[in-house]
Amino acid sequence: MIMMGTTCFPTTNVLLKPQKLSGNFSIVCDNVRCLTFLTPKPHLLSSYSNLGNRVKFASFSMSKTTHLKVSQDALSPTEQSLSSSPQLIGEHDLLVVGPGVLGRLVAQKWLQEIPECQVYGQTVTTHHHNELIQMGVYPSLKWTEATHKFPNVIYCAPPSRTPDYAGNVRLAALSWNGEGSFLFTSSTAPYDCNDNGSCDEDSPVLPIGRSARVDVLLKAENVVLEFGGCVLRLAGLYISLVMFKLSGLGAHNYYLEKGTVDIRPDHILNLIHYEDAASLAVAILKKKFREQIFLGCDGHPLSRQEMMNLVNESGKFSKKFDKFTGTDDPLGKRLNNTKTRQVVGWEPEYPSFARFLESSL
């Protein structure tokens, strides 16, 4: 069974009954629209790992029941304990390991495109199980390998939640029956480029041993490829949020809060909207690829300074960014995912950060 972290929970067989609710699936908080933007930088990793715990998703229409093993702590008064074994997994069902922001968007899109399927979500804690149930996602803390095998598995959990990331990815791989797809969402950090040069899906990666943070990702990717799964390396993720102030969360918020930041303004960033990342992941899953590495980005790299100029000029933020003052920190990379787009048959809804700002908020 998969165990993320070191906490153990007693389990029981239960019948989960997601409520049949209607409405638009979105990320919500107060009554004001705002934007968060994430890049795969070390000082933002904690923000990325906590983002899924700090936003709420409104439910969409869904009404199904299934038997799962979940923690007794996750039960609401309307959920009934059962002694029967879990029902059979369907040929189009999906297991999402780490149903945070990206994982939930993948689940939502999968359910929209394959209404007859069921989506299961594995979490570290029970804190958001009721939210997942309302979405139509059946949550669990840990899976019994011999009992649960899924035709489609996507791993979206960040490495910050476990000391043995590759080990957890391996356990997730053991929950895949090999029939559909197994996809691991990684980042573009492994690419060996820090001079604003060009990178694509086949560009060289850092050798094991040069960066402890990158080693974690590369070892996890190797496990996925060993099992015949695929890797999706994602650029910096951003998303529009409603009704919630995410203080200091995301690169643009970090820069706005600081006003002046001692890093290079000409460092090149690569971005992709969360919804586009989810649609790309779903497209890859549906095509049942094997042992391939894909790249997710909008194809419009921009510098830190260009990004903050867009933010300042948008008139949609209460603060103004002042300046970058760094001169000798590493540069970035310019990502090109033409190969991924052609092979998968995918294009982003938001082709650039500038276009997103024009059309959103």
PDB file of N, CA, C and O in Angstrom, residues 14-21 25 57-68 70 74 79 93-112 115 117-123 126 128-141 143 150 154:
ATOM      1  N   VAL A  14     -15.765   1.906   3.562  1.00  0.00           N
ATOM      2  CA  VAL A  14     -16.890   2.826   3.632  1.00  0.00           C
ATOM      3  C   VAL A  14     -17.492   3.004   2.257  1.00  0.00           C
ATOM      4  O   VAL A  14     -16.860   2.759   1.241  1.00  0.00           O
ATOM      5  N   LEU A  15     -18.737   3.456   2.245  1.00  0.00           N
ATOM      6  CA  LEU A  15     -19.404   3.802   1.009  1.00  0.00           C
ATOM      7  C   LEU A  15     -19.435   5.304   0.916  1.00  0.00           C
ATOM      8  O   LEU A  15     -20.043   5.969   1.751  1.00  0.00           O
ATOM      9  N   LEU A  16     -18.736   5.861  -0.055  1.00  0.00           N
ATOM     10  CA  LEU A  16     -18.702   7.304  -0.228  1.00  0.00           C
ATOM     11  C   LEU A  16     -19.850   7.710  -1.136  1.00  0.00           C
ATOM     12  O   LEU A  16     -20.044   7.144  -2.193  1.00  0.00           O
ATOM     13  N   LYS A  17     -20.610   8.705  -0.725  1.00  0.00           N
ATOM     14  CA  LYS A  17     -21.739   9.168  -1.505  1.00  0.00           C
ATOM     15  C   LYS A  17     -21.599  10.652  -1.809  1.00  0.00           C
ATOM     16  O   LYS A  17     -22.124  11.480  -1.079  1.00  0.00           O
ATOM     17  N   PRO A  18     -20.869  10.999  -2.873  1.00  0.00           N
ATOM     18  CA  PRO A  18     -20.739  12.409  -3.213  1.00  0.00           C
ATOM     19  C   PRO A  18     -22.107  12.997  -3.496  1.00  0.00           C
ATOM     20  O   PRO A  18     -22.930  12.394  -4.167  1.00  0.00           O
ATOM     21  N   GLN A  19     -22.329  14.204  -2.970  1.00  0.00           N
ATOM     22  CA  GLN A  19     -23.601  14.847  -3.191  1.00  0.00           C
ATOM     23  C   GLN A  19     -23.720  15.254  -4.642  1.00  0.00           C
ATOM     24  O   GLN A  19     -22.763  15.637  -5.285  1.00  0.00           O
ATOM     25  N   LYS A  20     -24.953  15.215  -5.160  1.00  0.00           N
ATOM     26  CA  LYS A  20     -25.191  15.667  -6.522  1.00  0.00           C
ATOM     27  C   LYS A  20     -25.383  17.167  -6.482  1.00  0.00           C
ATOM     28  O   LYS A  20     -26.413  17.666  -6.078  1.00  0.00           O
ATOM     29  N   LEU A  21     -24.344  17.887  -6.874  1.00  0.00           N
ATOM     30  CA  LEU A  21     -24.368  19.338  -6.823  1.00  0.00           C
ATOM     31  C   LEU A  21     -24.133  19.883  -8.213  1.00  0.00           C
ATOM     32  O   LEU A  21     -23.529  19.243  -9.051  1.00  0.00           O
ATOM     33  N   PHE A  25     -17.058  24.649 -11.686  1.00  0.00           N
ATOM     34  CA  PHE A  25     -15.852  24.225 -10.965  1.00  0.00           C
ATOM     35  C   PHE A  25     -14.847  25.360 -11.050  1.00  0.00           C
ATOM     36  O   PHE A  25     -14.452  25.771 -12.123  1.00  0.00           O
ATOM     37  N   PHE A  57     -12.574  24.424  -4.115  1.00  0.00           N
ATOM     38  CA  PHE A  57     -13.138  24.196  -5.418  1.00  0.00           C
ATOM     39  C   PHE A  57     -14.646  24.022  -5.280  1.00  0.00           C
ATOM     40  O   PHE A  57     -15.117  23.197  -4.510  1.00  0.00           O
ATOM     41  N   ALA A  58     -15.397  24.777  -6.054  1.00  0.00           N
ATOM     42  CA  ALA A  58     -16.839  24.600  -6.064  1.00  0.00           C
ATOM     43  C   ALA A  58     -17.157  23.290  -6.757  1.00  0.00           C
ATOM     44  O   ALA A  58     -16.434  22.841  -7.630  1.00  0.00           O
ATOM     45  N   SER A  59     -18.256  22.663  -6.368  1.00  0.00           N
ATOM     46  CA  SER A  59     -18.590  21.360  -6.904  1.00  0.00           C
ATOM     47  C   SER A  59     -19.258  21.464  -8.263  1.00  0.00           C
ATOM     48  O   SER A  59     -19.854  22.464  -8.598  1.00  0.00           O
ATOM     49  N   PHE A  60     -19.144  20.383  -9.043  1.00  0.00           N
ATOM     50  CA  PHE A  60     -19.874  20.293 -10.279  1.00  0.00           C
ATOM     51  C   PHE A  60     -20.771  19.083 -10.191  1.00  0.00           C
ATOM     52  O   PHE A  60     -20.686  18.284  -9.280  1.00  0.00           O
ATOM     53  N   SER A  61     -21.681  18.939 -11.157  1.00  0.00           N
ATOM     54  CA  SER A  61     -22.687  17.881 -11.095  1.00  0.00           C
ATOM     55  C   SER A  61     -22.050  16.506 -11.092  1.00  0.00           C
ATOM     56  O   SER A  61     -21.261  16.177 -11.954  1.00  0.00           O
ATOM     57  N   MET A  62     -22.414  15.681 -10.097  1.00  0.00           N
ATOM     58  CA  MET A  62     -21.806  14.357  -9.978  1.00  0.00           C
ATOM     59  C   MET A  62     -22.620  13.534  -8.996  1.00  0.00           C
ATOM     60  O   MET A  62     -22.987  13.998  -7.938  1.00  0.00           O
ATOM     61  N   SER A  63     -22.909  12.308  -9.307  1.00  0.00           N
ATOM     62  CA  SER A  63     -23.629  11.444  -8.380  1.00  0.00           C
ATOM     63  C   SER A  63     -23.242  10.002  -8.630  1.00  0.00           C
ATOM     64  O   SER A  63     -23.700   9.367  -9.562  1.00  0.00           O
ATOM     65  N   LYS A  64     -22.352   9.469  -7.772  1.00  0.00           N
ATOM     66  CA  LYS A  64     -21.910   8.088  -7.885  1.00  0.00           C
ATOM     67  C   LYS A  64     -21.598   7.546  -6.506  1.00  0.00           C
ATOM     68  O   LYS A  64     -21.412   8.293  -5.562  1.00  0.00           O
ATOM     69  N   THR A  65     -21.497   6.235  -6.381  1.00  0.00           N
ATOM     70  CA  THR A  65     -21.074   5.641  -5.122  1.00  0.00           C
ATOM     71  C   THR A  65     -20.012   4.596  -5.412  1.00  0.00           C
ATOM     72  O   THR A  65     -19.971   4.002  -6.469  1.00  0.00           O
ATOM     73  N   THR A  66     -19.142   4.381  -4.453  1.00  0.00           N
ATOM     74  CA  THR A  66     -18.116   3.351  -4.599  1.00  0.00           C
ATOM     75  C   THR A  66     -17.624   2.942  -3.219  1.00  0.00           C
ATOM     76  O   THR A  66     -17.836   3.659  -2.246  1.00  0.00           O
ATOM     77  N   HIS A  67     -16.985   1.807  -3.137  1.00  0.00           N
ATOM     78  CA  HIS A  67     -16.405   1.357  -1.879  1.00  0.00           C
ATOM     79  C   HIS A  67     -14.908   1.568  -1.915  1.00  0.00           C
ATOM     80  O   HIS A  67     -14.235   1.129  -2.820  1.00  0.00           O
ATOM     81  N   LEU A  68     -14.389   2.238  -0.896  1.00  0.00           N
ATOM     82  CA  LEU A  68     -12.955   2.491  -0.790  1.00  0.00           C
ATOM     83  C   LEU A  68     -12.515   2.266   0.634  1.00  0.00           C
ATOM     84  O   LEU A  68     -13.311   2.298   1.556  1.00  0.00           O
ATOM     85  N   VAL A  70     -10.796   4.229   3.389  1.00  0.00           N
ATOM     86  CA  VAL A  70     -10.338   5.560   3.771  1.00  0.00           C
ATOM     87  C   VAL A  70     -10.315   5.648   5.280  1.00  0.00           C
ATOM     88  O   VAL A  70     -10.922   4.861   5.992  1.00  0.00           O
ATOM     89  N   ALA A  74     -12.181  10.575   8.049  1.00  0.00           N
ATOM     90  CA  ALA A  74     -12.711  11.281   6.894  1.00  0.00           C
ATOM     91  C   ALA A  74     -14.219  11.176   6.802  1.00  0.00           C
ATOM     92  O   ALA A  74     -14.832  11.821   5.974  1.00  0.00           O
ATOM     93  N   GLU A  79     -21.993   9.097   5.780  1.00  0.00           N
ATOM     94  CA  GLU A  79     -21.249   8.000   5.186  1.00  0.00           C
ATOM     95  C   GLU A  79     -21.329   6.767   6.078  1.00  0.00           C
ATOM     96  O   GLU A  79     -21.149   6.847   7.270  1.00  0.00           O
ATOM     97  N   ASP A  93     -11.276   4.486 -15.293  1.00  0.00           N
ATOM     98  CA  ASP A  93     -11.130   5.158 -14.005  1.00  0.00           C
ATOM     99  C   ASP A  93      -9.713   5.714 -13.833  1.00  0.00           C
ATOM    100  O   ASP A  93      -8.755   5.228 -14.432  1.00  0.00           O
ATOM    101  N   LEU A  94      -9.625   6.739 -12.986  1.00  0.00           N
ATOM    102  CA  LEU A  94      -8.362   7.455 -12.803  1.00  0.00           C
ATOM    103  C   LEU A  94      -8.034   7.593 -11.321  1.00  0.00           C
ATOM    104  O   LEU A  94      -8.899   7.964 -10.525  1.00  0.00           O
ATOM    105  N   LEU A  95      -6.785   7.335 -10.970  1.00  0.00           N
ATOM    106  CA  LEU A  95      -6.276   7.598  -9.633  1.00  0.00           C
ATOM    107  C   LEU A  95      -5.401   8.838  -9.695  1.00  0.00           C
ATOM    108  O   LEU A  95      -4.436   8.896 -10.472  1.00  0.00           O
ATOM    109  N   VAL A  96      -5.730   9.834  -8.877  1.00  0.00           N
ATOM    110  CA  VAL A  96      -4.924  11.048  -8.772  1.00  0.00           C
ATOM    111  C   VAL A  96      -4.190  11.009  -7.443  1.00  0.00           C
ATOM    112  O   VAL A  96      -4.806  11.078  -6.380  1.00  0.00           O
ATOM    113  N   VAL A  97      -2.883  10.879  -7.491  1.00  0.00           N
ATOM    114  CA  VAL A  97      -2.066  10.916  -6.281  1.00  0.00           C
ATOM    115  C   VAL A  97      -1.655  12.363  -6.055  1.00  0.00           C
ATOM    116  O   VAL A  97      -0.876  12.927  -6.820  1.00  0.00           O
ATOM    117  N   GLY A  98      -2.220  12.979  -5.022  1.00  0.00           N
ATOM    118  CA  GLY A  98      -1.972  14.386  -4.763  1.00  0.00           C
ATOM    119  C   GLY A  98      -2.992  15.285  -5.431  1.00  0.00           C
ATOM    120  O   GLY A  98      -2.644  16.083  -6.305  1.00  0.00           O
ATOM    121  N   PRO A  99      -4.283  15.175  -5.059  1.00  0.00           N
ATOM    122  CA  PRO A  99      -5.319  16.009  -5.679  1.00  0.00           C
ATOM    123  C   PRO A  99      -5.365  17.420  -5.102  1.00  0.00           C
ATOM    124  O   PRO A  99      -6.325  17.814  -4.429  1.00  0.00           O
ATOM    125  N   GLY A 100      -4.297  18.183  -5.358  1.00  0.00           N
ATOM    126  CA  GLY A 100      -4.280  19.593  -4.989  1.00  0.00           C
ATOM    127  C   GLY A 100      -4.874  20.410  -6.124  1.00  0.00           C
ATOM    128  O   GLY A 100      -5.822  19.969  -6.771  1.00  0.00           O
ATOM    129  N   VAL A 101      -4.331  21.583  -6.399  1.00  0.00           N
ATOM    130  CA  VAL A 101      -4.890  22.430  -7.450  1.00  0.00           C
ATOM    131  C   VAL A 101      -4.826  21.730  -8.807  1.00  0.00           C
ATOM    132  O   VAL A 101      -5.840  21.568  -9.491  1.00  0.00           O
ATOM    133  N   LEU A 102      -3.640  21.294  -9.221  1.00  0.00           N
ATOM    134  CA  LEU A 102      -3.501  20.640 -10.515  1.00  0.00           C
ATOM    135  C   LEU A 102      -4.263  19.319 -10.547  1.00  0.00           C
ATOM    136  O   LEU A 102      -4.986  19.024 -11.509  1.00  0.00           O
ATOM    137  N   GLY A 103      -4.116  18.511  -9.490  1.00  0.00           N
ATOM    138  CA  GLY A 103      -4.790  17.221  -9.454  1.00  0.00           C
ATOM    139  C   GLY A 103      -6.302  17.339  -9.539  1.00  0.00           C
ATOM    140  O   GLY A 103      -6.967  16.542 -10.208  1.00  0.00           O
ATOM    141  N   ARG A 104      -6.860  18.348  -8.893  1.00  0.00           N
ATOM    142  CA  ARG A 104      -8.311  18.533  -8.945  1.00  0.00           C
ATOM    143  C   ARG A 104      -8.768  18.998 -10.328  1.00  0.00           C
ATOM    144  O   ARG A 104      -9.830  18.590 -10.807  1.00  0.00           O
ATOM    145  N   LEU A 105      -7.977  19.851 -10.951  1.00  0.00           N
ATOM    146  CA  LEU A 105      -8.329  20.279 -12.306  1.00  0.00           C
ATOM    147  C   LEU A 105      -8.266  19.102 -13.283  1.00  0.00           C
ATOM    148  O   LEU A 105      -9.107  18.981 -14.177  1.00  0.00           O
ATOM    149  N   VAL A 106      -7.269  18.241 -13.118  1.00  0.00           N
ATOM    150  CA  VAL A 106      -7.193  17.030 -13.948  1.00  0.00           C
ATOM    151  C   VAL A 106      -8.423  16.160 -13.713  1.00  0.00           C
ATOM    152  O   VAL A 106      -9.040  15.657 -14.659  1.00  0.00           O
ATOM    153  N   ALA A 107      -8.789  15.980 -12.440  1.00  0.00           N
ATOM    154  CA  ALA A 107      -9.959  15.171 -12.111  1.00  0.00           C
ATOM    155  C   ALA A 107     -11.216  15.742 -12.747  1.00  0.00           C
ATOM    156  O   ALA A 107     -12.033  15.007 -13.320  1.00  0.00           O
ATOM    157  N   GLN A 108     -11.388  17.049 -12.650  1.00  0.00           N
ATOM    158  CA  GLN A 108     -12.567  17.703 -13.196  1.00  0.00           C
ATOM    159  C   GLN A 108     -12.645  17.522 -14.709  1.00  0.00           C
ATOM    160  O   GLN A 108     -13.703  17.188 -15.261  1.00  0.00           O
ATOM    161  N   LYS A 109     -11.518  17.711 -15.400  1.00  0.00           N
ATOM    162  CA  LYS A 109     -11.509  17.572 -16.851  1.00  0.00           C
ATOM    163  C   LYS A 109     -11.733  16.119 -17.266  1.00  0.00           C
ATOM    164  O   LYS A 109     -12.411  15.837 -18.260  1.00  0.00           O
ATOM    165  N   TRP A 110     -11.180  15.197 -16.509  1.00  0.00           N
ATOM    166  CA  TRP A 110     -11.357  13.770 -16.817  1.00  0.00           C
ATOM    167  C   TRP A 110     -12.828  13.384 -16.688  1.00  0.00           C
ATOM    168  O   TRP A 110     -13.375  12.690 -17.547  1.00  0.00           O
ATOM    169  N   LEU A 111     -13.472  13.850 -15.633  1.00  0.00           N
ATOM    170  CA  LEU A 111     -14.886  13.553 -15.434  1.00  0.00           C
ATOM    171  C   LEU A 111     -15.758  14.209 -16.499  1.00  0.00           C
ATOM    172  O   LEU A 111     -16.777  13.650 -16.910  1.00  0.00           O
ATOM    173  N   GLN A 112     -15.367  15.387 -16.944  1.00  0.00           N
ATOM    174  CA  GLN A 112     -16.121  16.062 -18.002  1.00  0.00           C
ATOM    175  C   GLN A 112     -16.011  15.299 -19.320  1.00  0.00           C
ATOM    176  O   GLN A 112     -16.995  15.165 -20.048  1.00  0.00           O
ATOM    177  N   PRO A 115     -17.661  10.973 -18.667  1.00  0.00           N
ATOM    178  CA  PRO A 115     -18.639  11.053 -17.571  1.00  0.00           C
ATOM    179  C   PRO A 115     -18.916   9.729 -16.873  1.00  0.00           C
ATOM    180  O   PRO A 115     -19.301   9.708 -15.701  1.00  0.00           O
ATOM    181  N   CYS A 117     -16.835   7.491 -15.969  1.00  0.00           N
ATOM    182  CA  CYS A 117     -15.709   6.985 -15.173  1.00  0.00           C
ATOM    183  C   CYS A 117     -15.830   7.405 -13.715  1.00  0.00           C
ATOM    184  O   CYS A 117     -16.710   8.177 -13.328  1.00  0.00           O
ATOM    185  N   GLN A 118     -14.931   6.892 -12.906  1.00  0.00           N
ATOM    186  CA  GLN A 118     -14.787   7.322 -11.521  1.00  0.00           C
ATOM    187  C   GLN A 118     -13.351   7.792 -11.309  1.00  0.00           C
ATOM    188  O   GLN A 118     -12.415   7.231 -11.877  1.00  0.00           O
ATOM    189  N   VAL A 119     -13.199   8.818 -10.482  1.00  0.00           N
ATOM    190  CA  VAL A 119     -11.878   9.352 -10.173  1.00  0.00           C
ATOM    191  C   VAL A 119     -11.618   9.190  -8.681  1.00  0.00           C
ATOM    192  O   VAL A 119     -12.479   9.507  -7.857  1.00  0.00           O
ATOM    193  N   TYR A 120     -10.441   8.698  -8.352  1.00  0.00           N
ATOM    194  CA  TYR A 120     -10.037   8.452  -6.977  1.00  0.00           C
ATOM    195  C   TYR A 120      -8.871   9.359  -6.629  1.00  0.00           C
ATOM    196  O   TYR A 120      -8.011   9.620  -7.464  1.00  0.00           O
ATOM    197  N   GLY A 121      -8.840   9.832  -5.389  1.00  0.00           N
ATOM    198  CA  GLY A 121      -7.777  10.732  -4.977  1.00  0.00           C
ATOM    199  C   GLY A 121      -7.076  10.257  -3.721  1.00  0.00           C
ATOM    200  O   GLY A 121      -7.724   9.967  -2.713  1.00  0.00           O
ATOM    201  N   GLN A 122      -5.753  10.175  -3.782  1.00  0.00           N
ATOM    202  CA  GLN A 122      -4.963   9.786  -2.611  1.00  0.00           C
ATOM    203  C   GLN A 122      -4.335  11.024  -1.999  1.00  0.00           C
ATOM    204  O   GLN A 122      -3.674  11.799  -2.675  1.00  0.00           O
ATOM    205  N   THR A 123      -4.542  11.201  -0.702  1.00  0.00           N
ATOM    206  CA  THR A 123      -4.056  12.388   0.001  1.00  0.00           C
ATOM    207  C   THR A 123      -3.164  12.003   1.175  1.00  0.00           C
ATOM    208  O   THR A 123      -3.145  10.853   1.604  1.00  0.00           O
ATOM    209  N   THR A 126      -6.641  13.760   5.906  1.00  0.00           N
ATOM    210  CA  THR A 126      -8.087  13.734   5.610  1.00  0.00           C
ATOM    211  C   THR A 126      -8.682  15.135   5.567  1.00  0.00           C
ATOM    212  O   THR A 126      -9.893  15.277   5.429  1.00  0.00           O
ATOM    213  N   HIS A 128      -9.114  17.484   3.500  1.00  0.00           N
ATOM    214  CA  HIS A 128      -9.934  17.949   2.381  1.00  0.00           C
ATOM    215  C   HIS A 128     -10.753  16.823   1.746  1.00  0.00           C
ATOM    216  O   HIS A 128     -11.217  16.961   0.614  1.00  0.00           O
ATOM    217  N   HIS A 129     -10.943  15.742   2.484  1.00  0.00           N
ATOM    218  CA  HIS A 129     -11.681  14.614   1.928  1.00  0.00           C
ATOM    219  C   HIS A 129     -13.131  14.966   1.611  1.00  0.00           C
ATOM    220  O   HIS A 129     -13.659  14.550   0.585  1.00  0.00           O
ATOM    221  N   ASN A 130     -13.774  15.722   2.483  1.00  0.00           N
ATOM    222  CA  ASN A 130     -15.174  16.075   2.212  1.00  0.00           C
ATOM    223  C   ASN A 130     -15.290  16.938   0.963  1.00  0.00           C
ATOM    224  O   ASN A 130     -16.252  16.808   0.193  1.00  0.00           O
ATOM    225  N   GLU A 131     -14.310  17.830   0.744  1.00  0.00           N
ATOM    226  CA  GLU A 131     -14.319  18.651  -0.469  1.00  0.00           C
ATOM    227  C   GLU A 131     -14.184  17.762  -1.706  1.00  0.00           C
ATOM    228  O   GLU A 131     -14.868  17.980  -2.714  1.00  0.00           O
ATOM    229  N   LEU A 132     -13.306  16.771  -1.633  1.00  0.00           N
ATOM    230  CA  LEU A 132     -13.118  15.869  -2.764  1.00  0.00           C
ATOM    231  C   LEU A 132     -14.385  15.064  -3.033  1.00  0.00           C
ATOM    232  O   LEU A 132     -14.785  14.866  -4.188  1.00  0.00           O
ATOM    233  N   ILE A 133     -15.024  14.609  -1.981  1.00  0.00           N
ATOM    234  CA  ILE A 133     -16.261  13.850  -2.128  1.00  0.00           C
ATOM    235  C   ILE A 133     -17.320  14.694  -2.822  1.00  0.00           C
ATOM    236  O   ILE A 133     -18.035  14.230  -3.714  1.00  0.00           O
ATOM    237  N   GLN A 134     -17.431  15.954  -2.436  1.00  0.00           N
ATOM    238  CA  GLN A 134     -18.407  16.843  -3.057  1.00  0.00           C
ATOM    239  C   GLN A 134     -18.100  17.070  -4.535  1.00  0.00           C
ATOM    240  O   GLN A 134     -19.003  17.318  -5.331  1.00  0.00           O
ATOM    241  N   MET A 135     -16.827  16.982  -4.897  1.00  0.00           N
ATOM    242  CA  MET A 135     -16.437  17.127  -6.302  1.00  0.00           C
ATOM    243  C   MET A 135     -16.715  15.869  -7.109  1.00  0.00           C
ATOM    244  O   MET A 135     -16.670  15.896  -8.336  1.00  0.00           O
ATOM    245  N   GLY A 136     -16.966  14.755  -6.432  1.00  0.00           N
ATOM    246  CA  GLY A 136     -17.130  13.494  -7.131  1.00  0.00           C
ATOM    247  C   GLY A 136     -15.853  12.683  -7.183  1.00  0.00           C
ATOM    248  O   GLY A 136     -15.742  11.730  -7.940  1.00  0.00           O
ATOM    249  N   VAL A 137     -14.863  13.073  -6.365  1.00  0.00           N
ATOM    250  CA  VAL A 137     -13.594  12.342  -6.281  1.00  0.00           C
ATOM    251  C   VAL A 137     -13.601  11.534  -4.992  1.00  0.00           C
ATOM    252  O   VAL A 137     -13.915  12.061  -3.929  1.00  0.00           O
ATOM    253  N   TYR A 138     -13.253  10.256  -5.080  1.00  0.00           N
ATOM    254  CA  TYR A 138     -13.316   9.363  -3.939  1.00  0.00           C
ATOM    255  C   TYR A 138     -11.958   9.294  -3.249  1.00  0.00           C
ATOM    256  O   TYR A 138     -11.000   8.773  -3.810  1.00  0.00           O
ATOM    257  N   PRO A 139     -11.843   9.852  -2.030  1.00  0.00           N
ATOM    258  CA  PRO A 139     -10.529  10.013  -1.398  1.00  0.00           C
ATOM    259  C   PRO A 139     -10.075   8.827  -0.566  1.00  0.00           C
ATOM    260  O   PRO A 139     -10.885   8.045  -0.080  1.00  0.00           O
ATOM    261  N   SER A 140      -8.767   8.728  -0.401  1.00  0.00           N
ATOM    262  CA  SER A 140      -8.175   7.700   0.454  1.00  0.00           C
ATOM    263  C   SER A 140      -6.820   8.188   0.941  1.00  0.00           C
ATOM    264  O   SER A 140      -6.172   9.002   0.300  1.00  0.00           O
ATOM    265  N   LEU A 141      -6.410   7.670   2.077  1.00  0.00           N
ATOM    266  CA  LEU A 141      -5.085   7.988   2.603  1.00  0.00           C
ATOM    267  C   LEU A 141      -4.033   7.012   2.113  1.00  0.00           C
ATOM    268  O   LEU A 141      -2.882   7.360   1.949  1.00  0.00           O
ATOM    269  N   TRP A 143      -3.444   3.067  -0.205  1.00  0.00           N
ATOM    270  CA  TRP A 143      -4.052   2.057  -1.064  1.00  0.00           C
ATOM    271  C   TRP A 143      -3.413   0.691  -0.799  1.00  0.00           C
ATOM    272  O   TRP A 143      -2.230   0.592  -0.542  1.00  0.00           O
ATOM    273  N   PHE A 150      -5.333   0.428 -11.030  1.00  0.00           N
ATOM    274  CA  PHE A 150      -6.037   1.413 -11.839  1.00  0.00           C
ATOM    275  C   PHE A 150      -5.479   1.465 -13.249  1.00  0.00           C
ATOM    276  O   PHE A 150      -4.271   1.385 -13.446  1.00  0.00           O
ATOM    277  N   ILE A 154      -2.192   9.325 -12.290  1.00  0.00           N
ATOM    278  CA  ILE A 154      -1.384  10.535 -12.434  1.00  0.00           C
ATOM    279  C   ILE A 154      -0.855  10.929 -11.065  1.00  0.00           C
ATOM    280  O   ILE A 154      -1.597  10.927 -10.082  1.00  0.00           O
TER     281      ILE A 154
END
